[in-house]
PDB file of N, CA, C and O in Angstrom:
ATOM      1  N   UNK D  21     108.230 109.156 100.236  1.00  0.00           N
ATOM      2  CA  UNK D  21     108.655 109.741  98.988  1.00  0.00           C
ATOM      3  C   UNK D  21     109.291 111.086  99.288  1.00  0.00           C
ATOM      4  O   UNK D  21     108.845 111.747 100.225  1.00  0.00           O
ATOM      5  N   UNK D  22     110.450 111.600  98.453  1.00  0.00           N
ATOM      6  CA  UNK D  22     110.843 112.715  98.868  1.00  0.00           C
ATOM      7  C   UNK D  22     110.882 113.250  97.193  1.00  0.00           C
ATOM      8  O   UNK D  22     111.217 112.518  96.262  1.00  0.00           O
ATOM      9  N   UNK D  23     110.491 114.589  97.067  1.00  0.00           N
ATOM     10  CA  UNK D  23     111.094 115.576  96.235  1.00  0.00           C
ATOM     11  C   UNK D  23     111.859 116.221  96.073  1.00  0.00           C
ATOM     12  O   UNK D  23     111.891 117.048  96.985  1.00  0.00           O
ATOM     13  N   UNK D  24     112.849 116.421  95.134  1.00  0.00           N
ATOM     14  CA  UNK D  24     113.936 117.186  95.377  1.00  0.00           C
ATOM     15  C   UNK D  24     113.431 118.404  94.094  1.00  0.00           C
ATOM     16  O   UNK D  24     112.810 117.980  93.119  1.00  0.00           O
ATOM     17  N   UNK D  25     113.628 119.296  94.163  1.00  0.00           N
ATOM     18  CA  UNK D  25     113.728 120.452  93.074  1.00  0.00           C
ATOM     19  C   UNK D  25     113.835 122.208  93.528  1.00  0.00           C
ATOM     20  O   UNK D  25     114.647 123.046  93.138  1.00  0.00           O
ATOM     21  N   UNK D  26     112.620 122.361  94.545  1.00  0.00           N
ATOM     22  CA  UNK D  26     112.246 123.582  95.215  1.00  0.00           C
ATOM     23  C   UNK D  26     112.535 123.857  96.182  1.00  0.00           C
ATOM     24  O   UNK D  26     112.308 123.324  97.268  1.00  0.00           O
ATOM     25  N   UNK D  27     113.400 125.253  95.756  1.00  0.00           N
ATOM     26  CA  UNK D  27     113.890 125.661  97.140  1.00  0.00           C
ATOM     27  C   UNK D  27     113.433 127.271  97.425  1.00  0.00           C
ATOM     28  O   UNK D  27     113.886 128.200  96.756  1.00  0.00           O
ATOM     29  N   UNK D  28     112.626 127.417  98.345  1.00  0.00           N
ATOM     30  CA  UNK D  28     111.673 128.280  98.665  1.00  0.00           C
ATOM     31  C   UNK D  28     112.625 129.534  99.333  1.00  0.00           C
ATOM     32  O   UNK D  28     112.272 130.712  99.285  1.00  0.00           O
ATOM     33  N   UNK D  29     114.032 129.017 100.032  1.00  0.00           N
ATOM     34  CA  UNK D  29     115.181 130.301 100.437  1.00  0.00           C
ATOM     35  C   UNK D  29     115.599 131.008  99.232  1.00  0.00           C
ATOM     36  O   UNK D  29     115.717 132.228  99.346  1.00  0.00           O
ATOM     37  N   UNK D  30     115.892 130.376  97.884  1.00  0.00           N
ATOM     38  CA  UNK D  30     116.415 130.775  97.072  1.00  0.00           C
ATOM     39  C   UNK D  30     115.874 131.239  95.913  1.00  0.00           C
ATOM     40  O   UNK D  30     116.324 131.870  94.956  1.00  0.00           O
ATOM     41  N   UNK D  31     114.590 130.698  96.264  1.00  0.00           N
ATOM     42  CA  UNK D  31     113.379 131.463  94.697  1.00  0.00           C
ATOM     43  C   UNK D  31     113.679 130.724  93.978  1.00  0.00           C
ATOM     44  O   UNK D  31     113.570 131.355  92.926  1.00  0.00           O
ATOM     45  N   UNK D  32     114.186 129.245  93.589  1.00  0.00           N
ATOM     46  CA  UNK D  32     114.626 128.709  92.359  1.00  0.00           C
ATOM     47  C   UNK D  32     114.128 127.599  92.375  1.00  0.00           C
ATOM     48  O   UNK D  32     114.132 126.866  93.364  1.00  0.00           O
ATOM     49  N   UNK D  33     113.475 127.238  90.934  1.00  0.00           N
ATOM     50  CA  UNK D  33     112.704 126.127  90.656  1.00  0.00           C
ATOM     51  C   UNK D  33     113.450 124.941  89.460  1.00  0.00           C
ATOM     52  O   UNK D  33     113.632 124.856  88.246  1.00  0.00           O
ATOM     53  N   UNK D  34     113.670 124.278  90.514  1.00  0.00           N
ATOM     54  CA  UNK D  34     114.734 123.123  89.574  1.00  0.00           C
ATOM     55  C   UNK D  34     113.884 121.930  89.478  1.00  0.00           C
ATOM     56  O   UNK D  34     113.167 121.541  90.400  1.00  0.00           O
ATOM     57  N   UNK D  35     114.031 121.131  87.860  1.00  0.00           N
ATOM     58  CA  UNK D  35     113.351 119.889  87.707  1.00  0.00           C
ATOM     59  C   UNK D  35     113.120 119.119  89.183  1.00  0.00           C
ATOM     60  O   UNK D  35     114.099 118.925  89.904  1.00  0.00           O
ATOM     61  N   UNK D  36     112.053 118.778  89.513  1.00  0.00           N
ATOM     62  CA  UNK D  36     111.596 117.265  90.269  1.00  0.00           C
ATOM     63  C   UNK D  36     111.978 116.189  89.993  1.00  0.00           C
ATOM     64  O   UNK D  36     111.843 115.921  88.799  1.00  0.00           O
ATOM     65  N   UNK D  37     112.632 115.039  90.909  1.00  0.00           N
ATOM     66  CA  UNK D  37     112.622 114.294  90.203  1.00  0.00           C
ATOM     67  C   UNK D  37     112.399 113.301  91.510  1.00  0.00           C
ATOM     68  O   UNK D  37     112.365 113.797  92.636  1.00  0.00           O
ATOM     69  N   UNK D  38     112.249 111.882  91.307  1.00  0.00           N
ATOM     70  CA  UNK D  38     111.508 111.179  92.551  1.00  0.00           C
ATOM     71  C   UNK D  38     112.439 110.467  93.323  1.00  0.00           C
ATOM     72  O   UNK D  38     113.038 109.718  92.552  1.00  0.00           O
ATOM     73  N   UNK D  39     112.918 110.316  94.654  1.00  0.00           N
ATOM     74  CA  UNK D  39     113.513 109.589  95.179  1.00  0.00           C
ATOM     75  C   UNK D  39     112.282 108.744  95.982  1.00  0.00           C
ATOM     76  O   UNK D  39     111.374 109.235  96.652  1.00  0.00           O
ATOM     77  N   UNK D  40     112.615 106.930  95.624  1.00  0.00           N
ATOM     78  CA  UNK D  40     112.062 106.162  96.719  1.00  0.00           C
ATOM     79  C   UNK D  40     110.995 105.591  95.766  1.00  0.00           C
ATOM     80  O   UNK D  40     110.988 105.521  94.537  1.00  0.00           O
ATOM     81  N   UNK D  41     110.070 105.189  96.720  1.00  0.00           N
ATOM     82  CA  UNK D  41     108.713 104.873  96.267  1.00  0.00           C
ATOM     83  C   UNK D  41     107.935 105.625  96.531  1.00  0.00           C
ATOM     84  O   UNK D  41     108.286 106.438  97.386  1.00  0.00           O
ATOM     85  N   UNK D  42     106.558 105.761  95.989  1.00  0.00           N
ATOM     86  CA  UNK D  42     105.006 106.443  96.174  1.00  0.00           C
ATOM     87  C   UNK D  42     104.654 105.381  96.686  1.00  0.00           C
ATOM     88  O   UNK D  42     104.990 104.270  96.275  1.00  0.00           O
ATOM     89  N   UNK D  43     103.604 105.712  98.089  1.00  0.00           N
ATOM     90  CA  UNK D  43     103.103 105.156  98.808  1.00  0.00           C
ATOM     91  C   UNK D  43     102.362 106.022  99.962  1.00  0.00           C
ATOM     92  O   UNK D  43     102.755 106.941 100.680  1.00  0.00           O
ATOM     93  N   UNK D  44     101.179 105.373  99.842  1.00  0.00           N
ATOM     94  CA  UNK D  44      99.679 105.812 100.564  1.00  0.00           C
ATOM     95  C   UNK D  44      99.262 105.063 101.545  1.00  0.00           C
ATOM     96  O   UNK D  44      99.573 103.875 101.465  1.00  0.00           O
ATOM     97  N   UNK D  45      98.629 105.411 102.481  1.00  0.00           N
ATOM     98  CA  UNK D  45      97.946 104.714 103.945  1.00  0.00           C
ATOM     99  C   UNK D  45      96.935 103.931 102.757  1.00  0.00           C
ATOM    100  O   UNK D  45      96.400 104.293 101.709  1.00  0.00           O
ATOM    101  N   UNK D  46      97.005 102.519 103.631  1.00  0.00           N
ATOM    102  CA  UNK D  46      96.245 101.434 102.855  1.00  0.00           C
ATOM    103  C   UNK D  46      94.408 101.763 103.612  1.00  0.00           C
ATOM    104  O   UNK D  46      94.190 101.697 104.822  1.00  0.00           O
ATOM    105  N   UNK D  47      93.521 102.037 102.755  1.00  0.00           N
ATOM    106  CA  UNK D  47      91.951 102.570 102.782  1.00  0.00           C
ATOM    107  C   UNK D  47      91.481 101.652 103.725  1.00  0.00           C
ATOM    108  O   UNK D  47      90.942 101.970 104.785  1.00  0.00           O
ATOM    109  N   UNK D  48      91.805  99.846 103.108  1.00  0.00           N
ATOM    110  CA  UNK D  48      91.088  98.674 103.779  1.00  0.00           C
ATOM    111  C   UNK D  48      91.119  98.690 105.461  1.00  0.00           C
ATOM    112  O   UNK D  48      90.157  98.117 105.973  1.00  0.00           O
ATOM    113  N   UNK D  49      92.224  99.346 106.498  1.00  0.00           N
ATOM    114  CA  UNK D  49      92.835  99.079 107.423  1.00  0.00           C
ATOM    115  C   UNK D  49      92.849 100.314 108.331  1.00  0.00           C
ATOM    116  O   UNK D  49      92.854 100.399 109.559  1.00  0.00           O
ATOM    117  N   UNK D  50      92.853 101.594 107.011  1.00  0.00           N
ATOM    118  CA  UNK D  50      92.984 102.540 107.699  1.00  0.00           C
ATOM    119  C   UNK D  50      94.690 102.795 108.190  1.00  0.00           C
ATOM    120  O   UNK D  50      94.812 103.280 109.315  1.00  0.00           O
ATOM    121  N   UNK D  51      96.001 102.495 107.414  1.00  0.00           N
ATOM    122  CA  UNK D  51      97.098 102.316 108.140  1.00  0.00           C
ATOM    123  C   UNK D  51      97.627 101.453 109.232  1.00  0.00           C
ATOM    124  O   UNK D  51      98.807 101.356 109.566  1.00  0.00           O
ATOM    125  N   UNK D  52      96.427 100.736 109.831  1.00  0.00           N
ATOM    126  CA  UNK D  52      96.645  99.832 110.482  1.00  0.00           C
ATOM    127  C   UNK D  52      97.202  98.628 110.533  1.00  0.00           C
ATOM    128  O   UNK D  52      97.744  98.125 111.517  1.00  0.00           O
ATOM    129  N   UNK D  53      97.026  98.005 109.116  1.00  0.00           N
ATOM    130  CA  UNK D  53      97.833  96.602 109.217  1.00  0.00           C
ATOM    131  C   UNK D  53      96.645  95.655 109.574  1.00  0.00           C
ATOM    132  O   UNK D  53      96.420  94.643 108.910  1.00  0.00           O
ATOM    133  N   UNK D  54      96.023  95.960 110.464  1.00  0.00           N
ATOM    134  CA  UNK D  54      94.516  94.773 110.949  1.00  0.00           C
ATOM    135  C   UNK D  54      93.823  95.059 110.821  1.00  0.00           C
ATOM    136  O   UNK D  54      93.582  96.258 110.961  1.00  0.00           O
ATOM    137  N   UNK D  55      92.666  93.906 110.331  1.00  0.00           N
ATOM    138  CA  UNK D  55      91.082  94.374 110.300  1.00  0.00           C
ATOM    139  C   UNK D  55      90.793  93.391 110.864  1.00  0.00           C
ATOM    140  O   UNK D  55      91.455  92.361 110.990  1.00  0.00           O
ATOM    141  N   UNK D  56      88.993  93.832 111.542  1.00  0.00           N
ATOM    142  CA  UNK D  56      88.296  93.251 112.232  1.00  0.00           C
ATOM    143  C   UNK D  56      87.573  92.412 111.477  1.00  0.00           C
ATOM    144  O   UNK D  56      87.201  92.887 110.404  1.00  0.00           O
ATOM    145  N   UNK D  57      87.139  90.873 111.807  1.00  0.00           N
ATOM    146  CA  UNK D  57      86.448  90.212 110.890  1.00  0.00           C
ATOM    147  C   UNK D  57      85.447  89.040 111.733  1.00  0.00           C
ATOM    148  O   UNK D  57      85.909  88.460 112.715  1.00  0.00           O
ATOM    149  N   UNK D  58      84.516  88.856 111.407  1.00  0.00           N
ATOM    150  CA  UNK D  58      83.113  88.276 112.543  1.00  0.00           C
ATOM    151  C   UNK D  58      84.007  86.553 112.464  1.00  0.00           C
ATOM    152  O   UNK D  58      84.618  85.873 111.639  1.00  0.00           O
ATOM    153  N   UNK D  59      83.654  86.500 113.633  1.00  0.00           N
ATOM    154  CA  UNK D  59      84.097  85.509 114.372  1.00  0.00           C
ATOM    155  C   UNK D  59      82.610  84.399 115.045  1.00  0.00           C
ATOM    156  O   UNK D  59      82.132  84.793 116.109  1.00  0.00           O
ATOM    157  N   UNK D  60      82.086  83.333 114.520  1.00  0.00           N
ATOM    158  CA  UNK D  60      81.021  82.819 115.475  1.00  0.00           C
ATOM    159  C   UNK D  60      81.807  82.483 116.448  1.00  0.00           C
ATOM    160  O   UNK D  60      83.036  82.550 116.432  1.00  0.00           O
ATOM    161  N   UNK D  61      80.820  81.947 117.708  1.00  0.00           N
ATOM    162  CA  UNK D  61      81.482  81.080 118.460  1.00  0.00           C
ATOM    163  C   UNK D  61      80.212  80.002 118.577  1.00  0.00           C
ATOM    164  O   UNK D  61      79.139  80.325 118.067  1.00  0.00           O
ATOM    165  N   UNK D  62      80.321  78.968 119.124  1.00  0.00           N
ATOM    166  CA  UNK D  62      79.450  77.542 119.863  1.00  0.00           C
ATOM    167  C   UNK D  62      78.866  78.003 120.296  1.00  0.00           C
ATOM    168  O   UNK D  62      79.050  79.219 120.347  1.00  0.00           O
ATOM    169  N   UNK D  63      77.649  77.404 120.982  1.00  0.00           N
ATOM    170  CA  UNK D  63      77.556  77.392 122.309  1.00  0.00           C
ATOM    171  C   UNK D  63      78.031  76.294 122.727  1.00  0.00           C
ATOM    172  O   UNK D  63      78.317  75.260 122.123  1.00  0.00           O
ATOM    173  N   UNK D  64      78.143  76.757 124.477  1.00  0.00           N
ATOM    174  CA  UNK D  64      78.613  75.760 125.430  1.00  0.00           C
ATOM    175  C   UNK D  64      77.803  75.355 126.407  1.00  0.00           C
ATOM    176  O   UNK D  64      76.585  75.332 126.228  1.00  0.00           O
ATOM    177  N   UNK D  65      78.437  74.939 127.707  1.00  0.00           N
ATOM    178  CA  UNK D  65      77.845  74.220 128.826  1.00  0.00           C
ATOM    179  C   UNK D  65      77.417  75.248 129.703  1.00  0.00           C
ATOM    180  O   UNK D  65      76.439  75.203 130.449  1.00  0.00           O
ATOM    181  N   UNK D  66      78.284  76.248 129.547  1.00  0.00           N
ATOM    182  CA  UNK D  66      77.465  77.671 130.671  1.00  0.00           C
ATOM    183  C   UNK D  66      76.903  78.706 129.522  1.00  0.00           C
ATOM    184  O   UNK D  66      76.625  79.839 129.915  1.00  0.00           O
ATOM    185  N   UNK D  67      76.771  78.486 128.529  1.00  0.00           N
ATOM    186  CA  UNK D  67      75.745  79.455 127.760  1.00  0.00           C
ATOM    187  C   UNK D  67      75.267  78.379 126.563  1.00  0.00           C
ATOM    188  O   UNK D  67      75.817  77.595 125.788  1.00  0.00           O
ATOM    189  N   UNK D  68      73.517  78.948 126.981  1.00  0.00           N
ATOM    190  CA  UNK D  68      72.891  78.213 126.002  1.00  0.00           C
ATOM    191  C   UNK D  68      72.953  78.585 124.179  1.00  0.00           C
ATOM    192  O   UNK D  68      72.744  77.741 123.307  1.00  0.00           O
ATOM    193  N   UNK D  69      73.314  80.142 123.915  1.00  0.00           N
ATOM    194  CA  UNK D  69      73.426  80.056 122.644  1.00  0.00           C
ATOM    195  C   UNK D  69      74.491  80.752 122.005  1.00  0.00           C
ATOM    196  O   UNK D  69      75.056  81.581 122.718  1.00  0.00           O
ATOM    197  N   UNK D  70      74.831  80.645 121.050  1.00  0.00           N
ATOM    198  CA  UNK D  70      76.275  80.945 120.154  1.00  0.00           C
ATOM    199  C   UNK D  70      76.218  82.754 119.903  1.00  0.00           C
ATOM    200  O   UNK D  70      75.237  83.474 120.086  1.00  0.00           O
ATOM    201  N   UNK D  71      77.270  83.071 119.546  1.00  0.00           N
ATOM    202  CA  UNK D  71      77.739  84.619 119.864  1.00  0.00           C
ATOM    203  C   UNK D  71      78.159  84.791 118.957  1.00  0.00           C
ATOM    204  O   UNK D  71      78.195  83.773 118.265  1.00  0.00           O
ATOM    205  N   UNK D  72      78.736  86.036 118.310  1.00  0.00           N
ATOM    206  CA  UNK D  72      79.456  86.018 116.684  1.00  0.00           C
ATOM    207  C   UNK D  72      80.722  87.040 117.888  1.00  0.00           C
ATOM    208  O   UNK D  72      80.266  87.691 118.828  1.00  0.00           O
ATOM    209  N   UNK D  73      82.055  86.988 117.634  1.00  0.00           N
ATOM    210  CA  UNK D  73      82.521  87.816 118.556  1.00  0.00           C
ATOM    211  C   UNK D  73      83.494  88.315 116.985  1.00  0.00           C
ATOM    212  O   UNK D  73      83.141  88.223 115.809  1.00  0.00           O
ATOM    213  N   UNK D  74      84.655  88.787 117.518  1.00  0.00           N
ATOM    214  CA  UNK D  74      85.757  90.131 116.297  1.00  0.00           C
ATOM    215  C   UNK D  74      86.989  89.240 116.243  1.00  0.00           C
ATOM    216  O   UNK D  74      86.837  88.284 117.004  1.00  0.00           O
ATOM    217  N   UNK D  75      87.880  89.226 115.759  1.00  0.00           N
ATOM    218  CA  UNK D  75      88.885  89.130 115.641  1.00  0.00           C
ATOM    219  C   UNK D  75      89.770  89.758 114.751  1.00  0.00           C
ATOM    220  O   UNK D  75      89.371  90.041 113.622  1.00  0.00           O
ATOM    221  N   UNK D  76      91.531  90.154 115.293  1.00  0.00           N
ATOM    222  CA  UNK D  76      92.067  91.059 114.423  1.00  0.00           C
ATOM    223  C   UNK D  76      93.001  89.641 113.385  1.00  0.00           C
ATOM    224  O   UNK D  76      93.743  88.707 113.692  1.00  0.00           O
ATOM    225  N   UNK D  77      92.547  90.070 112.362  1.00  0.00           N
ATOM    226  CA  UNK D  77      93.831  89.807 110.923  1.00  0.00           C
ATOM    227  C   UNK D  77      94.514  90.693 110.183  1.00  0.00           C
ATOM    228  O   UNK D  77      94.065  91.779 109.815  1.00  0.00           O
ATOM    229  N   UNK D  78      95.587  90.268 109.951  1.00  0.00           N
ATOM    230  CA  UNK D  78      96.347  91.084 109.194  1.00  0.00           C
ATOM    231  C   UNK D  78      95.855  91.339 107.863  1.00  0.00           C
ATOM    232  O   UNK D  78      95.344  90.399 107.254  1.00  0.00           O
ATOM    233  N   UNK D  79      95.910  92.118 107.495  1.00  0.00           N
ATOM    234  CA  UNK D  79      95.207  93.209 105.750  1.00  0.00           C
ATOM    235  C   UNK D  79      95.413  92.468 104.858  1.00  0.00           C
ATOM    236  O   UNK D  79      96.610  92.515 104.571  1.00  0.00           O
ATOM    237  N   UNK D  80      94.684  91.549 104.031  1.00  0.00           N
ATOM    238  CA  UNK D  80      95.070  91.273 102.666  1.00  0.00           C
ATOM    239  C   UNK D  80      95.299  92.279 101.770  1.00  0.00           C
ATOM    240  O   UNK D  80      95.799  91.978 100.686  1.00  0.00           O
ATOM    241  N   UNK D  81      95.063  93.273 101.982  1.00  0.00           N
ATOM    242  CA  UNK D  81      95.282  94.895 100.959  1.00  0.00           C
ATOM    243  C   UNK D  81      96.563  94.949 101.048  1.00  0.00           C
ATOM    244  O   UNK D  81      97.166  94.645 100.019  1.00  0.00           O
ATOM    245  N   UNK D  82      97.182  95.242 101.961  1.00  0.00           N
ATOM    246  CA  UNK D  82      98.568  95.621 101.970  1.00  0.00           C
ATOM    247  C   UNK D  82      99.716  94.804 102.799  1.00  0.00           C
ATOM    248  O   UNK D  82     100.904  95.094 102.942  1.00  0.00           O
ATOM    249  N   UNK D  83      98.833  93.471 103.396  1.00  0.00           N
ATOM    250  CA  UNK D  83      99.756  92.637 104.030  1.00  0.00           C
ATOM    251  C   UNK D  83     100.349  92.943 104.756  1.00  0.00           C
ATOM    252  O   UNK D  83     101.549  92.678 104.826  1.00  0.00           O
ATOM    253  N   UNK D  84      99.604  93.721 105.684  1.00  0.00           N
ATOM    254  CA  UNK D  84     100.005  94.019 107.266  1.00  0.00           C
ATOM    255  C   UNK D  84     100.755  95.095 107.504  1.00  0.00           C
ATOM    256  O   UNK D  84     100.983  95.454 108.659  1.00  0.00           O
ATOM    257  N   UNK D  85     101.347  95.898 106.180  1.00  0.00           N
ATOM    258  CA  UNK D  85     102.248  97.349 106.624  1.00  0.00           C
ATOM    259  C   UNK D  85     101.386  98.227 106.719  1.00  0.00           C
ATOM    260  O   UNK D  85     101.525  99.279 107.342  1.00  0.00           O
ATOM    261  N   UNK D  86     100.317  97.845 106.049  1.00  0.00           N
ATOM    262  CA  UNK D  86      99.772  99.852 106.711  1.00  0.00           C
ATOM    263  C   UNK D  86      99.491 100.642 105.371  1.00  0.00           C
ATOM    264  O   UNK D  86      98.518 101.357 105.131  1.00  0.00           O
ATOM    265  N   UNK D  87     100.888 100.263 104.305  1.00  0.00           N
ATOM    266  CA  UNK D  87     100.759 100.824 103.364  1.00  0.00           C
ATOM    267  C   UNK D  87     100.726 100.316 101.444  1.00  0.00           C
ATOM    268  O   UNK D  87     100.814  99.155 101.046  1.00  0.00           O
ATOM    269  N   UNK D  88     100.630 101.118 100.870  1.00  0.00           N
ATOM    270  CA  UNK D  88      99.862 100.826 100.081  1.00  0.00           C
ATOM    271  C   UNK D  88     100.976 101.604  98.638  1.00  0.00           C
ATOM    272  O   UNK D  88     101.054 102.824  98.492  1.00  0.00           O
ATOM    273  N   UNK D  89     101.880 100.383  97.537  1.00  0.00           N
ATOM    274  CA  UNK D  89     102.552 101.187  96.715  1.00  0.00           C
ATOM    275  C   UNK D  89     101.125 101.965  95.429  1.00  0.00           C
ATOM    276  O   UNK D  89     100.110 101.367  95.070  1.00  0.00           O
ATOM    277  N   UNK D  90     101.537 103.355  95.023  1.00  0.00           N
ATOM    278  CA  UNK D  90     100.908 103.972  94.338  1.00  0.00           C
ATOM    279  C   UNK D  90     101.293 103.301  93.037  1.00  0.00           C
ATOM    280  O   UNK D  90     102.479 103.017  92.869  1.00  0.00           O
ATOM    281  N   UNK D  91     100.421 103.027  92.121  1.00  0.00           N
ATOM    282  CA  UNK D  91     100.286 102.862  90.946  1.00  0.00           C
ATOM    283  C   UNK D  91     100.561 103.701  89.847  1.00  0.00           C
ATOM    284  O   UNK D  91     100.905 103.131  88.812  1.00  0.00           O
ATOM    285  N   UNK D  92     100.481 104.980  89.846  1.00  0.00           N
ATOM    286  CA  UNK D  92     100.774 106.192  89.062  1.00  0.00           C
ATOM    287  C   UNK D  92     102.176 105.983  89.006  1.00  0.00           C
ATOM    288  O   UNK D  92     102.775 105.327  89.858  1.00  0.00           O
ATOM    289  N   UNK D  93     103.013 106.813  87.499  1.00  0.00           N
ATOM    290  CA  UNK D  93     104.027 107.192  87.742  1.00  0.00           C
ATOM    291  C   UNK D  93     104.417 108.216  87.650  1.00  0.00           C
ATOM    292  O   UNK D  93     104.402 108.551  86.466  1.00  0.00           O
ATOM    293  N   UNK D  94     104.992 109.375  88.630  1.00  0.00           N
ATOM    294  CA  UNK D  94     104.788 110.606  88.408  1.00  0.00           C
ATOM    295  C   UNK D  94     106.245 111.095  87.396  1.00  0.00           C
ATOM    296  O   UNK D  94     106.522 112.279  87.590  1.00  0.00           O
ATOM    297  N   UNK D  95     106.901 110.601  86.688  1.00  0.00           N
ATOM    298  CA  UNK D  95     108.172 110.149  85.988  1.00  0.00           C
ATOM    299  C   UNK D  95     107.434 110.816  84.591  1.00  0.00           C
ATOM    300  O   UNK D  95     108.224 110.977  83.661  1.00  0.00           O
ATOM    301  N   UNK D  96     106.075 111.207  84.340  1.00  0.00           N
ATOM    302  CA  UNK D  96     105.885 111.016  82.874  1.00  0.00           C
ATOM    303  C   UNK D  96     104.887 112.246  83.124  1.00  0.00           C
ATOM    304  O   UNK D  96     104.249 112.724  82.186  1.00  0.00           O
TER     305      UNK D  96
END
């Protein structure tokens, strides 16, 4: 998101107004795009009992960018 209005060389305060979108690091992911999610496994022939191990998926929150459009509109 960028603001345009204030310009701090010139002392002058001109309306805001919004270029782009609002958008925030997605909470679920942490900006990441992946989360970790429990994984069992079997057991097998060289281990007698089953393990829960991690695996990465992509964010159902924000569908893998990271980020997250803001809901507010700062327009009003």
């Amino acid at each position: 998101m960028l603001l345009i209005g204030w310009s701090p060389l010139l002392g002058l305060a001109l309306p805001i107004k919004r270029v782009g979108k609002v958008t925030e690091f997605c909470k679920e992911c942490d900006g990441w795009g992946l989360i970790e999610v429990d994984s069992p496994r079997p057991h097998g022939f060289d281990r007698d009992v089953g393990y829960i191990d991690v695996d990465k998926i992509e964010c159902p929150e924000c569908e893998g960018t990271g980020e997250k459009e803001l809901e507010n509109d700062l327009s009003k």
